[in-house]
mmCIF file of C-alpha atoms and ligand atoms in Angstrom:
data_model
loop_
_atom_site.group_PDB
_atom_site.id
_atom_site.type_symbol
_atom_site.label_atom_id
_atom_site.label_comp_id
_atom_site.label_asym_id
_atom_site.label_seq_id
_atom_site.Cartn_x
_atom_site.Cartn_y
_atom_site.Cartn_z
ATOM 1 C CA UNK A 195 0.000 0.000 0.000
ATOM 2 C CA UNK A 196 1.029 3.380 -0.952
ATOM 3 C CA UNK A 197 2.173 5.992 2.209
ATOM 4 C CA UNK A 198 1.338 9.423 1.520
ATOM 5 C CA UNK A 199 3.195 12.246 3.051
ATOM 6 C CA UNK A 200 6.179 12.193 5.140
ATOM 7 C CA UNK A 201 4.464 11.259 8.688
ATOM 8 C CA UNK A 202 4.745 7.358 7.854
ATOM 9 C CA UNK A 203 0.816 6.863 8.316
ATOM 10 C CA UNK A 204 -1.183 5.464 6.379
ATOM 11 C CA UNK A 205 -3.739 8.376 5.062
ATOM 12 C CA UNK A 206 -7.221 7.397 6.253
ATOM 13 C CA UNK A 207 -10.429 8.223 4.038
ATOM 14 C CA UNK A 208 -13.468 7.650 4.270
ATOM 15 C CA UNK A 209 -14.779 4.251 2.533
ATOM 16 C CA UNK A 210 -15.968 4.842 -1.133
ATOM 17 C CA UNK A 211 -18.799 4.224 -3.348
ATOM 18 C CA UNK A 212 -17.504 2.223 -6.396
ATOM 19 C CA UNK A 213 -19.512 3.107 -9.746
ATOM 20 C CA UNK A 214 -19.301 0.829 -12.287
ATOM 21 C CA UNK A 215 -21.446 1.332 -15.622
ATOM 22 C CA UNK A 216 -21.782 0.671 -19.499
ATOM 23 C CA UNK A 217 -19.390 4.080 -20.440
ATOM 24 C CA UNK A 218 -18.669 7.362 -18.972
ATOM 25 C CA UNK A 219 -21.745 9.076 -19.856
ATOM 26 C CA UNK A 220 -23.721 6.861 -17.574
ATOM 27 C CA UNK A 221 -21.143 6.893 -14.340
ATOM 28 C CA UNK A 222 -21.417 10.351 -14.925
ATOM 29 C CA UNK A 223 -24.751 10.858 -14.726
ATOM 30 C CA UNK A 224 -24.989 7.864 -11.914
ATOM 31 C CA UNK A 225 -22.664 10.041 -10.117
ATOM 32 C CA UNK A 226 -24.511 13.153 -10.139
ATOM 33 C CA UNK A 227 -27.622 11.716 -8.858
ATOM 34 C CA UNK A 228 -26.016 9.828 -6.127
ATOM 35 C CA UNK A 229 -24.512 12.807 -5.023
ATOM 36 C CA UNK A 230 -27.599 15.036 -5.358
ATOM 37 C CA UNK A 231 -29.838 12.343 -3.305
ATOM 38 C CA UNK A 232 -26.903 11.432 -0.713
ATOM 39 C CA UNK A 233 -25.058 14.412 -0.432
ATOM 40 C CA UNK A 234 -22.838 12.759 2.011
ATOM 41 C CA UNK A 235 -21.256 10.165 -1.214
ATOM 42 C CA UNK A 236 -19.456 13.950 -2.229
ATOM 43 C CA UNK A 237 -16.124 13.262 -2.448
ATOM 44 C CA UNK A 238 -16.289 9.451 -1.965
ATOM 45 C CA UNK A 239 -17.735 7.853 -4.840
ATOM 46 C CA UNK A 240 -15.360 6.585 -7.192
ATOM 47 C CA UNK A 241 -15.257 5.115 -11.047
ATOM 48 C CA UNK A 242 -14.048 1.907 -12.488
ATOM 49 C CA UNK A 243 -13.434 2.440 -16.118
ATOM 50 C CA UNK A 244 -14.220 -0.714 -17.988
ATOM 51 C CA UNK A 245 -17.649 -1.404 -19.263
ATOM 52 C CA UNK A 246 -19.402 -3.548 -17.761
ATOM 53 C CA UNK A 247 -22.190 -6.397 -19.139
ATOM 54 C CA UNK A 248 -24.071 -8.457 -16.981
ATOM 55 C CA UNK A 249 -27.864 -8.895 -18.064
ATOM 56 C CA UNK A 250 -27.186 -11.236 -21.156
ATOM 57 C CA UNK A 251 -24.552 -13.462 -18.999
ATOM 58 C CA UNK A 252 -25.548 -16.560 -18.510
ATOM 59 C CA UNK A 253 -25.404 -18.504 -14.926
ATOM 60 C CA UNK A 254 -21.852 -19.061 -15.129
ATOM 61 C CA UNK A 255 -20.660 -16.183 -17.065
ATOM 62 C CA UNK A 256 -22.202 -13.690 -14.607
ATOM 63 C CA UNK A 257 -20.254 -15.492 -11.830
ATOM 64 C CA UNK A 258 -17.100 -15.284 -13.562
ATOM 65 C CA UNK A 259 -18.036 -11.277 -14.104
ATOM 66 C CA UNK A 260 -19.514 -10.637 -11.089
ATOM 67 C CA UNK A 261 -16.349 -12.190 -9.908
ATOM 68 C CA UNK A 262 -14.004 -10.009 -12.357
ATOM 69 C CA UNK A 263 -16.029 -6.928 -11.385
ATOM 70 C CA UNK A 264 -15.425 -7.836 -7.627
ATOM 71 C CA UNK A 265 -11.058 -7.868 -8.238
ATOM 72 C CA UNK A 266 -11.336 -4.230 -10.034
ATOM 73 C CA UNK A 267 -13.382 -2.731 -6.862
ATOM 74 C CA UNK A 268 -11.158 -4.348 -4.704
ATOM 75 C CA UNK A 269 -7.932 -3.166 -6.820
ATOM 76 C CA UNK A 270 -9.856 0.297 -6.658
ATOM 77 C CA UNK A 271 -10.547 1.078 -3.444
ATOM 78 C CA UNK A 272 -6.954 0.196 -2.833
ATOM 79 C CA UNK A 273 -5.780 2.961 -4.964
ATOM 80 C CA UNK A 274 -7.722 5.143 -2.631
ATOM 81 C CA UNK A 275 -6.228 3.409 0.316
ATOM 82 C CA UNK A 276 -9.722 3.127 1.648
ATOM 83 C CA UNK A 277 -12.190 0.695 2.220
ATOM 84 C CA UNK A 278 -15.432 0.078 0.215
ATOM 85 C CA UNK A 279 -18.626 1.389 1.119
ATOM 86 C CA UNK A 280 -20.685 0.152 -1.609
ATOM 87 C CA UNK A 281 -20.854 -0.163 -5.309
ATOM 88 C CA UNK A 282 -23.744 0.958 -8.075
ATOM 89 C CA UNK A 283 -23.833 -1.065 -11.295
ATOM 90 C CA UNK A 284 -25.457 0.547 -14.057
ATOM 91 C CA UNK A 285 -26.792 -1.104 -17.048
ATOM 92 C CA UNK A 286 -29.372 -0.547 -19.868
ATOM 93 C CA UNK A 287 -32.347 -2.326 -19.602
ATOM 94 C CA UNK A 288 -32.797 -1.477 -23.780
ATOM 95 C CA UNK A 289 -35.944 -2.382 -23.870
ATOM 96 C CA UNK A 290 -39.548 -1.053 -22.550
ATOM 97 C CA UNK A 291 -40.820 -1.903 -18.774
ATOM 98 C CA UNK A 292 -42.277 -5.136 -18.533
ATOM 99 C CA UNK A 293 -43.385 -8.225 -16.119
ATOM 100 C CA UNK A 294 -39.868 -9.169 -17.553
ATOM 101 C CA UNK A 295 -37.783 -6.149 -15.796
ATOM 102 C CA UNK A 296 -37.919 -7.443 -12.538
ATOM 103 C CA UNK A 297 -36.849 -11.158 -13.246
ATOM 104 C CA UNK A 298 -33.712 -9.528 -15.478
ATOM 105 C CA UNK A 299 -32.577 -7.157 -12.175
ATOM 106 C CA UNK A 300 -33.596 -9.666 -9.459
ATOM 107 C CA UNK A 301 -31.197 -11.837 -11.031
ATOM 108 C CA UNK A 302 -28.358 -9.597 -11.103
ATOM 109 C CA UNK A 303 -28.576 -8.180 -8.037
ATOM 110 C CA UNK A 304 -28.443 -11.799 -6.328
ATOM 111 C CA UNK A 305 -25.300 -12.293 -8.179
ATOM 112 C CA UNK A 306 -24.143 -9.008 -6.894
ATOM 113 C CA UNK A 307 -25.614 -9.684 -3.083
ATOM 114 C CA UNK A 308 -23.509 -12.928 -3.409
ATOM 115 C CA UNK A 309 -20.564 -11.238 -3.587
ATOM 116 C CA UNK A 310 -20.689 -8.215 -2.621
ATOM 117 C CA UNK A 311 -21.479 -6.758 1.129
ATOM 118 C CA UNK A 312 -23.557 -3.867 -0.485
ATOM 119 C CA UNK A 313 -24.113 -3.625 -3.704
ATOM 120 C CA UNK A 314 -26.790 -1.808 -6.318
ATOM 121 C CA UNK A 315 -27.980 -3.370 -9.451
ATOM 122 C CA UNK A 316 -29.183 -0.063 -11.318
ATOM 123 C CA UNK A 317 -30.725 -1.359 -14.694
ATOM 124 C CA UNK A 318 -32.386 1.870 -16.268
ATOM 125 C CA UNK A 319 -35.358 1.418 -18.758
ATOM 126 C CA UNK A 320 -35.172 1.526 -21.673
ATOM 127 C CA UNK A 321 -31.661 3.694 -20.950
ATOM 128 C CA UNK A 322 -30.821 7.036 -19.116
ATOM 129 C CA UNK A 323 -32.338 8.928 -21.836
ATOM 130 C CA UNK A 324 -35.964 7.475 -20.420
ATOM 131 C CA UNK A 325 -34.983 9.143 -17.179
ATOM 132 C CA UNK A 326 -34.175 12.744 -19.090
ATOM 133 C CA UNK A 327 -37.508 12.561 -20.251
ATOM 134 C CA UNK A 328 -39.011 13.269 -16.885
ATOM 135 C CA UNK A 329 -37.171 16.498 -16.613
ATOM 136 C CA UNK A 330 -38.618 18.829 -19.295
ATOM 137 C CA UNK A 331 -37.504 21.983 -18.056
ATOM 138 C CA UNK A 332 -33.991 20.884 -17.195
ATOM 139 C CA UNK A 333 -34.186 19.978 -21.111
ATOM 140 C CA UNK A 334 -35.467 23.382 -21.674
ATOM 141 C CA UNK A 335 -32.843 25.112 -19.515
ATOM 142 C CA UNK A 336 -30.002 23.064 -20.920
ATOM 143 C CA UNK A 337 -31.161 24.245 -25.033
ATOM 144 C CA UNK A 338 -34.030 26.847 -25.086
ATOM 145 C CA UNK A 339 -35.103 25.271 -28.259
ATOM 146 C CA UNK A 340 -35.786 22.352 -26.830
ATOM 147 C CA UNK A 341 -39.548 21.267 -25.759
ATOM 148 C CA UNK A 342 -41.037 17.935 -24.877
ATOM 149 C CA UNK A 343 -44.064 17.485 -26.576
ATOM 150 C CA UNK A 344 -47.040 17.783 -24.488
ATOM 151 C CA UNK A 345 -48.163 14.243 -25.269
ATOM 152 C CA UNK A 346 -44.932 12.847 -24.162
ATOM 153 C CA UNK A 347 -45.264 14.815 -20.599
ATOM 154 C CA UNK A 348 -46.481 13.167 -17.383
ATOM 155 C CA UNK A 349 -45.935 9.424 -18.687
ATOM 156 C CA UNK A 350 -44.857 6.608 -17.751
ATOM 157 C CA UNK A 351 -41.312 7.059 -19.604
ATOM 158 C CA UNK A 352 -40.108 3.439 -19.345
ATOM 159 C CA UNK A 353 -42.795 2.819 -21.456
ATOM 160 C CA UNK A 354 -41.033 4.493 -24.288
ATOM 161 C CA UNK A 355 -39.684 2.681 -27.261
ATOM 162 C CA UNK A 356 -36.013 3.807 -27.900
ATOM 163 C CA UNK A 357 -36.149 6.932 -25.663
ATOM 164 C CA UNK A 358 -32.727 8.263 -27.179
ATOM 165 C CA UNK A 359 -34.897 8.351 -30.501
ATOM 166 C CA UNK A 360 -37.259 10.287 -28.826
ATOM 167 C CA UNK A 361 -35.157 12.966 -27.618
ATOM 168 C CA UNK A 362 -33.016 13.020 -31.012
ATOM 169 C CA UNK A 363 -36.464 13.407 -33.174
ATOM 170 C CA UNK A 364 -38.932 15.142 -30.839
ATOM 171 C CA UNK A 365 -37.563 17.859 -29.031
ATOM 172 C CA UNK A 366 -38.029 20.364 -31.817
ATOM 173 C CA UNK A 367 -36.018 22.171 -33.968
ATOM 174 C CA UNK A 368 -32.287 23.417 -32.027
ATOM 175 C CA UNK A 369 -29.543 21.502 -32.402
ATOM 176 C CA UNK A 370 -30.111 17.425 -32.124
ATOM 177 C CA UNK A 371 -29.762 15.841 -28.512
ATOM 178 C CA UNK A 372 -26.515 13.618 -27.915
ATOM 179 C CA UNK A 373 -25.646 11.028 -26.090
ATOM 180 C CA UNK A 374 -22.867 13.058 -23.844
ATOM 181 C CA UNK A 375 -25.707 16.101 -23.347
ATOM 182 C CA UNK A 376 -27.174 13.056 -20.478
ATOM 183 C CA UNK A 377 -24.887 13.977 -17.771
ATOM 184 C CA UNK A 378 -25.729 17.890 -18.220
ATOM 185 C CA UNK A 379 -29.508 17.388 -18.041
ATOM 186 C CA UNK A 380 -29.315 15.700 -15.031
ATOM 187 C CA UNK A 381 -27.186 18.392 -13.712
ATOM 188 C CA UNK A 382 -29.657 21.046 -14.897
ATOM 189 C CA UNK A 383 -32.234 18.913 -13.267
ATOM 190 C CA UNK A 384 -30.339 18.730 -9.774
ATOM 191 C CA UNK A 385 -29.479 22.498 -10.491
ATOM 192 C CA UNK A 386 -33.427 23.353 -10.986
ATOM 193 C CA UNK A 387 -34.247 21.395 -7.453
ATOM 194 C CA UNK A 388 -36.598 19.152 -10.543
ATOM 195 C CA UNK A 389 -34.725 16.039 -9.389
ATOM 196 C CA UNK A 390 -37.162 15.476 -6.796
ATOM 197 C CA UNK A 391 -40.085 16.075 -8.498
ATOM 198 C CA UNK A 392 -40.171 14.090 -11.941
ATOM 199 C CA UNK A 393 -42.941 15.234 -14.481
ATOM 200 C CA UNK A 394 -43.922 11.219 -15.054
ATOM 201 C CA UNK A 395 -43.047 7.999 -13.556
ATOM 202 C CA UNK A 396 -40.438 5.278 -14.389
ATOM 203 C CA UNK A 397 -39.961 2.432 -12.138
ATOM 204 C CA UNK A 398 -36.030 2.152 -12.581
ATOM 205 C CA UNK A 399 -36.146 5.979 -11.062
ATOM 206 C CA UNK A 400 -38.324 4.913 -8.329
ATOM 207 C CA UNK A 401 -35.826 1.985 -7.681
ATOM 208 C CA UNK A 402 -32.773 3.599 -8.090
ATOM 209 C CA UNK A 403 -34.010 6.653 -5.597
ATOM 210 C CA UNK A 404 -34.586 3.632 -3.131
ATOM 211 C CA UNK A 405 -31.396 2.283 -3.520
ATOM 212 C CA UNK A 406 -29.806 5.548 -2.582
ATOM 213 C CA UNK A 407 -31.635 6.029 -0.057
ATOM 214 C CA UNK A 408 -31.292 2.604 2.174
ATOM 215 C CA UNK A 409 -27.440 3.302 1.072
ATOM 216 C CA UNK A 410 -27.119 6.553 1.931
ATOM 217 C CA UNK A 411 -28.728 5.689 5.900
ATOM 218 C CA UNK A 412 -27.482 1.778 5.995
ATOM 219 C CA UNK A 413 -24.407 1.560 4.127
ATOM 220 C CA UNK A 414 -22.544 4.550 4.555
ATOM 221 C CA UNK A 415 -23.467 4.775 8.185
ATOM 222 C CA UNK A 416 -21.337 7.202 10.303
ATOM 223 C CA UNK A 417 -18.203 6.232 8.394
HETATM 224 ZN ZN1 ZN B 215 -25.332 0.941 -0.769
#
């Protein structure tokens, strides 16, 4: 282990908050809301880089990557000479809500609950971009072109087919949404105080403000 400063101690920090995701776009954005609904995670939540796939796995090869994913947390928190809170996975769902969602995250977060002391499965529906929709004026603040249709307000957004679609085709007539835009509307969103009001429902919201919440009281304790 690394010694940091000339004192001979070991430095001492608080235990992090490992995320772990599909690319940087999504840690980013996992990031921001953990911090926004937990503001105690500031300064302690921490990235791994590779991309990570564990919905398709089958038995065995989630083991093995659950496994994998296990030695990079470990090998990170080391960096940080501290010891691990928790970790958030994040994942695509890519498709709509269904009976279906539940069976696909149930199943990945006993894999994760196997090896992990706490751990969060977050598997967004269809993608991030579902969760953006909720948030029409941080959409609005972000581009003032930008509008959500009226029809598309108040809905059940994980019920929307290919959500990134949606934003690239229906926001009107400013410059097209990207992918990398995700992390600033949540940040506008956060920014606005919209965060804890979303315009709609989407289960994966509900359950990832859940998750933050028994980790923010249970797993980060007093530490
Ligand atoms: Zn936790």
């Amino acid at each position: 282990m690394s010694r940091r400063g000339g004192t001979g101690l070991r430095a001492t920090r608080k235990p992090v908050v490992v995320v772990a995701g599909e690319d940087s776009t999504d840690r980013k954005c996992l990031r921001i809301l953990l911090e926004a609904f937990c503001p105690s995670m500031a300064g302690r939540i921490v990235e791994i880089n590779d991309a990570v796939r564990l919905r398709q796995a089958g038995d065995a090869a989630l083991a093995a990557r659950v496994d994998s994913l296990a030695n990079k947390v470990r090998a990170r928190a080391a960096r940080e000479d501290a010891e691990v809170a928790c970790v958030f996975v994040h994942e695509d769902f890519d498709a709509c809500d269904s009976d279906h969602f539940p069976i696909v995250r149930d199943r990945v977060q006993r894999a994760l609950d196997q090896r992990f002391g706490n751990a969060h499965y977050t598997l967004a529906v269809w993608e991030i971009e579902a969760w953006l929709l909720l948030f029409p004026g941080a959409l609005h603040s972000l581009v003032s072109g930008w509008k959500v249709p009226k029809q598309l307000q108040g809905k059940d957004t994980g019920r929307l087919n290919d959500p990134k679609r949606v934003l690239k085709t229906q926001l009107g007539k400013a410059r097209a949404y990207r992918e990398t835009d995700a992390p600033d509307v949540i940040e506008k969103a956060v920014d606005l105080g919209a965060h804890t009001a979303p315009l709609g429902t989407n289960r994966s919201w509900d359950l990832l403000r859940g998750d933050v919440q028994t980790c923010c009281a249970q797993h980060l304790g007093s530490r």
